[in-house]
Coordinates of N, CA, C and O in Angstrom, one line a residue:
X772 N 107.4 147.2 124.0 CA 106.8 146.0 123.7 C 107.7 145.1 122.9 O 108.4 145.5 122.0
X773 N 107.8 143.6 123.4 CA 108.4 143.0 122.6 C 107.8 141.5 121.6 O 107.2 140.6 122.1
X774 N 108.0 141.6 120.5 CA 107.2 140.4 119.6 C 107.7 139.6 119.2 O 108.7 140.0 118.7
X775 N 107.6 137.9 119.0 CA 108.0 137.1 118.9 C 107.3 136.4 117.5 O 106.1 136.1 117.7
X776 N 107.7 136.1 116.4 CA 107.0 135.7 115.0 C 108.0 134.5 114.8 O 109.2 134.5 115.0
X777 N 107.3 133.4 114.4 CA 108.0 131.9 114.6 C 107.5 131.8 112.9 O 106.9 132.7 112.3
X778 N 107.8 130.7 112.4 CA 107.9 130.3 111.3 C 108.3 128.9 111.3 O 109.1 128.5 112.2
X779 N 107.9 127.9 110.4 CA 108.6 126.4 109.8 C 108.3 125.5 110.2 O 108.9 124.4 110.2
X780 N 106.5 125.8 110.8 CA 105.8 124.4 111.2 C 105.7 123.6 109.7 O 106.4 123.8 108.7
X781 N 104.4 122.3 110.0 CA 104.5 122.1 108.8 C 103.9 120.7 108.9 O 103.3 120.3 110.0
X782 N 104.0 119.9 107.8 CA 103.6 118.4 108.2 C 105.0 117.6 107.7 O 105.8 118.1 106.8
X783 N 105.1 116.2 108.5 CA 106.4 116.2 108.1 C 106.2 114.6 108.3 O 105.6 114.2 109.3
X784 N 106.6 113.9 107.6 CA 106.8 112.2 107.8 C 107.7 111.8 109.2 O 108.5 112.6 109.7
X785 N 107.6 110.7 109.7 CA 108.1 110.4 110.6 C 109.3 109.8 110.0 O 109.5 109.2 109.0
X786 N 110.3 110.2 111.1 CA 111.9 110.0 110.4 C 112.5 111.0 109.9 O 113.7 110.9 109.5
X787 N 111.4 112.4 109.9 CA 112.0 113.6 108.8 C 112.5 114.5 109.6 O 112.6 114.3 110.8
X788 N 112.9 115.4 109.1 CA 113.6 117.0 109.8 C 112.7 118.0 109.4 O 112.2 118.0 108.3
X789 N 112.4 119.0 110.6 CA 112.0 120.1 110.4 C 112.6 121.2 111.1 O 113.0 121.0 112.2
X790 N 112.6 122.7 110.5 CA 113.9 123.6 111.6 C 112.4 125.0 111.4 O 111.8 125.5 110.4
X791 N 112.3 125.1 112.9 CA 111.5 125.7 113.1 C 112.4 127.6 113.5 O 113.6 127.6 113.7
X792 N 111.8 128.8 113.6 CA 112.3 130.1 113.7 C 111.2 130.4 114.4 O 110.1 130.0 114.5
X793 N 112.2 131.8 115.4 CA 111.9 132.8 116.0 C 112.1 134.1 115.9 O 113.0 134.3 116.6
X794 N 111.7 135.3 115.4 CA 112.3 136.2 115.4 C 112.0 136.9 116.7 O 111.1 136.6 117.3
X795 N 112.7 137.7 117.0 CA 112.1 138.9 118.3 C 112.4 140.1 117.8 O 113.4 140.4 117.3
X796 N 111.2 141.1 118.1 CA 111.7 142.2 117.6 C 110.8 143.5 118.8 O 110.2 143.1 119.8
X797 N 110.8 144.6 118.5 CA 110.1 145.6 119.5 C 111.5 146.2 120.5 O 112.6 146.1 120.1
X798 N 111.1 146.7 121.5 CA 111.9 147.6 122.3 C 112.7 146.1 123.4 O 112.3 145.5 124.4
X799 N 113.6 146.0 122.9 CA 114.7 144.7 123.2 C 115.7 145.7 124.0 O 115.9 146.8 123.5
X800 N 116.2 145.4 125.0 CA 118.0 145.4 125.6 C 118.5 144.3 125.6 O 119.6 144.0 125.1
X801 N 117.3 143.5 126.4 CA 118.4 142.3 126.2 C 117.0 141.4 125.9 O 115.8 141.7 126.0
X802 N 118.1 139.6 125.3 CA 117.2 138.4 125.8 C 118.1 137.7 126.6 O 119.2 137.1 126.4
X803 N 117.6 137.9 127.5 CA 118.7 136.7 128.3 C 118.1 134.4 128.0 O 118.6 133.3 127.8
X804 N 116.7 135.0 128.4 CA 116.5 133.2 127.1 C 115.5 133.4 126.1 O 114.7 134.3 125.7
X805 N 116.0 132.2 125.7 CA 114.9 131.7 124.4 C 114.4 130.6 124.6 O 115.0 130.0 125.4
X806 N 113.5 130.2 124.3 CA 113.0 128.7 123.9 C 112.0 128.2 123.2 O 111.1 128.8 122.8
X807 N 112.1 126.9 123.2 CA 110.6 126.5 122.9 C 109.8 125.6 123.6 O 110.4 124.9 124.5
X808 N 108.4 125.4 123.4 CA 107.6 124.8 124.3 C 106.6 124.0 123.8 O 106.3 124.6 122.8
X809 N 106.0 123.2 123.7 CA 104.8 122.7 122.7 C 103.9 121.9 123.6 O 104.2 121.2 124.6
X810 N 102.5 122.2 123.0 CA 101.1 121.5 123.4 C 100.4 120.3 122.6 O 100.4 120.4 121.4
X811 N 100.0 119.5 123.1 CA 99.6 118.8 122.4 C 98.4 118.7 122.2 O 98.5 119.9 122.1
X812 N 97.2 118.5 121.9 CA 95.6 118.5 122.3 C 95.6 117.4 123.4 O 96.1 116.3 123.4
X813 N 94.7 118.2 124.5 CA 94.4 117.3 125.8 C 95.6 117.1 126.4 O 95.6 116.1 127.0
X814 N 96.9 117.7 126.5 CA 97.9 117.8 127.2 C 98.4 119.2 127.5 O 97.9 120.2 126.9
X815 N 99.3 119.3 128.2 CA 99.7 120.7 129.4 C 100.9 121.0 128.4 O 101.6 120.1 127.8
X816 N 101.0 122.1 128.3 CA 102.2 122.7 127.6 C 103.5 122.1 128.3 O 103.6 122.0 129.5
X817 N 104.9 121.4 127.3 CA 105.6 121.2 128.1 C 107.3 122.1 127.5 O 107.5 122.7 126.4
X818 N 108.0 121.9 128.2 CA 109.5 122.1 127.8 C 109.9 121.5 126.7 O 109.9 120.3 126.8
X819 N 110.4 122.0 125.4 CA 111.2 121.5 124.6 C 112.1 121.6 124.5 O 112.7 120.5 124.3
X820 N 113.2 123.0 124.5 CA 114.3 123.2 124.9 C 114.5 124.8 124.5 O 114.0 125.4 123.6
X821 N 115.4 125.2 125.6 CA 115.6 126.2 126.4 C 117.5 126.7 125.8 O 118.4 125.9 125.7
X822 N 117.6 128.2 125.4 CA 118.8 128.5 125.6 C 119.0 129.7 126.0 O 118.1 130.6 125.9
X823 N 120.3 130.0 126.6 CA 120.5 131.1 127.5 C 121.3 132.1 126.7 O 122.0 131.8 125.7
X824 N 121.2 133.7 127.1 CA 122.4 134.5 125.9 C 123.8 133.6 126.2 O 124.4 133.2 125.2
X825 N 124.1 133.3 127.2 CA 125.8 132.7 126.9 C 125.5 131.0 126.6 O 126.1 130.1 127.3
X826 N 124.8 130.7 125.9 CA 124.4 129.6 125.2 C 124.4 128.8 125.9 O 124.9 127.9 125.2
X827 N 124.2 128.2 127.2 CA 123.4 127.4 128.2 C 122.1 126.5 127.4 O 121.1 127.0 127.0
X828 N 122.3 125.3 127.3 CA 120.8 124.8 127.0 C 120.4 123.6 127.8 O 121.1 122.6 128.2
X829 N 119.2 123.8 127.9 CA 118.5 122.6 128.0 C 117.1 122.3 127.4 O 116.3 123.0 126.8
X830 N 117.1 120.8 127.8 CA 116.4 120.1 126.6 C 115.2 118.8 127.4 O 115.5 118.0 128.3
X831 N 114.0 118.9 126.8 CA 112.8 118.3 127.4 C 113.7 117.0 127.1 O 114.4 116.9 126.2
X832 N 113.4 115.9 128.4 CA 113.6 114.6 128.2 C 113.5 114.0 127.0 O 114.4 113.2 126.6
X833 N 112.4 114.4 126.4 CA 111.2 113.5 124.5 C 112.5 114.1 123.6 O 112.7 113.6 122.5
X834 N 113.0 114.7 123.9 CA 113.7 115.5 123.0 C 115.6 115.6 122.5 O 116.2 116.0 121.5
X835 N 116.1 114.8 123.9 CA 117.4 114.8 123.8 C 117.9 113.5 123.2 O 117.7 112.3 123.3
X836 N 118.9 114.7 122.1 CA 119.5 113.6 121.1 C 118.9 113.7 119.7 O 119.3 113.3 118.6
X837 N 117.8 114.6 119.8 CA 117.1 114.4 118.2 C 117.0 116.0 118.1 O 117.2 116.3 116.9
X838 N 116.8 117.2 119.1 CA 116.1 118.5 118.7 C 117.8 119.4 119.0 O 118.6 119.0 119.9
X839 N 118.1 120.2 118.3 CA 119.2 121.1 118.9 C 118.3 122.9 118.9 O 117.3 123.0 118.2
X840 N 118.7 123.8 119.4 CA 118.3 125.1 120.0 C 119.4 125.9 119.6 O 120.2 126.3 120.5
X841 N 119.6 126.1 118.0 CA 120.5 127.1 117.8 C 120.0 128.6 118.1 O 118.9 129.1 117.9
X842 N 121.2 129.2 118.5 CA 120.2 130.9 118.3 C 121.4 131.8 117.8 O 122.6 131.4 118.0
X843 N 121.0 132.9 117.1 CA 121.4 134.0 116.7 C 121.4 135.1 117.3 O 120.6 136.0 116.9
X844 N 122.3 135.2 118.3 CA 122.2 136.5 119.0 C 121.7 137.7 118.2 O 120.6 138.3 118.3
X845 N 122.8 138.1 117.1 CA 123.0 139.2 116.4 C 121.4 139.4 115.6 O 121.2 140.5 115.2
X846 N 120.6 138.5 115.3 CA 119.7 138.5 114.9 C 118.2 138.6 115.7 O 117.1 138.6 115.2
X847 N 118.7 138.8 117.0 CA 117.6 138.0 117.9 C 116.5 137.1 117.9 O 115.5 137.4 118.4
X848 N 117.0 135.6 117.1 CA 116.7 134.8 116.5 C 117.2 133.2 117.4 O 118.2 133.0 118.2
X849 N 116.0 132.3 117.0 CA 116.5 131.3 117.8 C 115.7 130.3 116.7 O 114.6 130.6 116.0
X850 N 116.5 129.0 116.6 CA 115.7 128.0 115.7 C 115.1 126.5 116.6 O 115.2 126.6 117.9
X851 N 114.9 125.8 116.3 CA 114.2 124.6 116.7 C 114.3 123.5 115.6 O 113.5 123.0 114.9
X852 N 116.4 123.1 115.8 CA 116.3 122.1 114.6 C 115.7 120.6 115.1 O 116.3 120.0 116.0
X853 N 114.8 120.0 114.5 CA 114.1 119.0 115.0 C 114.3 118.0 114.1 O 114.2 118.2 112.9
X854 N 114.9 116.6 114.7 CA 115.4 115.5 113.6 C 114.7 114.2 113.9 O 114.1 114.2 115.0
X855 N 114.6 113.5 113.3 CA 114.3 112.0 113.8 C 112.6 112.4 114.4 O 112.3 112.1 115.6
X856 N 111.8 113.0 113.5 CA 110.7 113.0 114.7 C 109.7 112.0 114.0 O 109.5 111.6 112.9
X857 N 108.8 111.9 115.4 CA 108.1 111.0 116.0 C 106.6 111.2 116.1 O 106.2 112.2 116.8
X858 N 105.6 110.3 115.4 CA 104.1 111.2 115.7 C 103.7 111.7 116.9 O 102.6 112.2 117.0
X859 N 104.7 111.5 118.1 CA 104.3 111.7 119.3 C 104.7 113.4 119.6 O 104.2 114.0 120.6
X860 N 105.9 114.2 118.5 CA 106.0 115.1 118.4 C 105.1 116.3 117.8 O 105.5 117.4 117.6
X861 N 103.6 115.8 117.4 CA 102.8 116.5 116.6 C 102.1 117.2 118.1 O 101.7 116.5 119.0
X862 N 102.3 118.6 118.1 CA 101.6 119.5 119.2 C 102.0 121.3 117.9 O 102.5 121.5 116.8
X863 N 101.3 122.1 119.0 CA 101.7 123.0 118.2 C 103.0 123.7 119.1 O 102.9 123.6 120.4
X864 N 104.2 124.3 118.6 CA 105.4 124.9 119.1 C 104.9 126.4 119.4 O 104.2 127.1 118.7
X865 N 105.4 126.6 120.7 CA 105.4 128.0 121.1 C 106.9 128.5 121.4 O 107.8 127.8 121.9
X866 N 107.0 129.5 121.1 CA 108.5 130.3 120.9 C 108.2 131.1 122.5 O 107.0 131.3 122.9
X867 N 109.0 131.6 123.0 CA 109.0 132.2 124.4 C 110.4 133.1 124.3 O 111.3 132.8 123.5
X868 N 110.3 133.9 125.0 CA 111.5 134.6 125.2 C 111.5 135.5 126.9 O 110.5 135.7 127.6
X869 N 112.7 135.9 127.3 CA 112.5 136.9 128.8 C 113.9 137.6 128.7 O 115.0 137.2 128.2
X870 N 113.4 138.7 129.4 CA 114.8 139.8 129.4 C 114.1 141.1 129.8 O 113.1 141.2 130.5
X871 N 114.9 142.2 129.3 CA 114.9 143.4 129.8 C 114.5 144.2 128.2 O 115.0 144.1 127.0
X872 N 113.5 144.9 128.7 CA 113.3 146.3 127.3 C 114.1 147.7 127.4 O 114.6 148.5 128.3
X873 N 114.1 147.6 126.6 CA 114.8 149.7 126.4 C 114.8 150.5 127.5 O 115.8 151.3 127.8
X874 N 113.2 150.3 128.5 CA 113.2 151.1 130.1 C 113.6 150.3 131.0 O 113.4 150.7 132.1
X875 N 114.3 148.9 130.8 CA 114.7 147.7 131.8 C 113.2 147.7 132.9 O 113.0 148.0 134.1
X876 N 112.5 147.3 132.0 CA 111.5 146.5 132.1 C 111.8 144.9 131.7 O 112.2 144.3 130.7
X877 N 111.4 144.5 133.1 CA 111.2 142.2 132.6 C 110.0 142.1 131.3 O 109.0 142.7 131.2
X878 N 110.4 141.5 130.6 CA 109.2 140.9 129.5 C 109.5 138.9 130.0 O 110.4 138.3 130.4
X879 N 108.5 138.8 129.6 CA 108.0 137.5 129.7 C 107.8 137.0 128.1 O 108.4 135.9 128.3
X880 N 107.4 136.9 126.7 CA 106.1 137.3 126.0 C 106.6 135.4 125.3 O 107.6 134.8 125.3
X881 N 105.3 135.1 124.7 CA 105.0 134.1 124.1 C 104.8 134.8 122.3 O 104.5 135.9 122.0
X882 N 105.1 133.8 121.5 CA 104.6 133.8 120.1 C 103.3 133.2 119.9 O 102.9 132.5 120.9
X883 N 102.4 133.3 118.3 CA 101.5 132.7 118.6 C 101.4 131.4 118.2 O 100.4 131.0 117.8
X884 N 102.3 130.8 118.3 CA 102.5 129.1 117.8 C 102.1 128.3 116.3 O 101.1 128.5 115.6
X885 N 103.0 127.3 116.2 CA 102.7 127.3 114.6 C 103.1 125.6 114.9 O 104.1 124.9 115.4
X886 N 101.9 125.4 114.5 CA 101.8 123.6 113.9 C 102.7 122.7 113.8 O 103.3 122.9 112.8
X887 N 103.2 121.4 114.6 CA 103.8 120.4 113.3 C 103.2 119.1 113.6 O 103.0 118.6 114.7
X888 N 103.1 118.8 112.4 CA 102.1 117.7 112.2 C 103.6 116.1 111.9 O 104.5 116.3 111.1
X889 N 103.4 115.2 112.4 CA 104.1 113.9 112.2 C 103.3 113.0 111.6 O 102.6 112.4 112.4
X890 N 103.0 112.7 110.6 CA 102.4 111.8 110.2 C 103.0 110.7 108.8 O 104.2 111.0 108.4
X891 N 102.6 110.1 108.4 CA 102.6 109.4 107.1 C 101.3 109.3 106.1 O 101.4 108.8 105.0

């Protein structure tokens, strides 16, 4: 089994920074991605941005230029530095991950998402 525990939602002024975490932990071989995803109320989960183990990324349209997708291999850790945001960025963030477990089994698995609020 593999588990994903996110951390560093929050409420945040518009114009502000927020740097959101992932940890992964459970029976890992590999991650080959990471990312993140966010919902809004009354909207469809979308792409925020995506990185690969050989650091490949991509990045939701809303998003390029303001969010970077650092990650921490050695940690199996990935963050969601978010700058310049926008009340249009208030959804809640879901952390995702995929790769192979200990029996090279595919995992798929989602976190359980954690808040950010844009407001004034």
């Amino acid at each position: 089994q593999v588990q994903l525990v996110e951390s560093g939602g929050g409420l945040v002024q518009p114009g502000g920074s927020l740097r959101l975490s992932c940890a992964a932990s459970g029976s890992i071989f590999s991650i080959n991605r990471m990312g993140w995803y966010r919902q809004a109320p009354g909207k469809e989960r979308e792409l925020v941005a995506t990185i690969t183990s050989g650091g490949s990324t991509n990045y939701g349209d809303s998003v390029k230029g303001r969010f970077a997708i650092p990650r921490d291999n050695a940690k199996n850790t990935v963050y969601l530095q978010m700058n310049s945001l926008k009340p249009e960025d208030t959804a809640v963030y879901y952390c995702n991950a995929a790769g192979f477990t200990t029996t090279r089994s595919m995992y798929n698995v989602w976190g359980q998402g954690t808040q950010v609020t844009v407001s004034s």
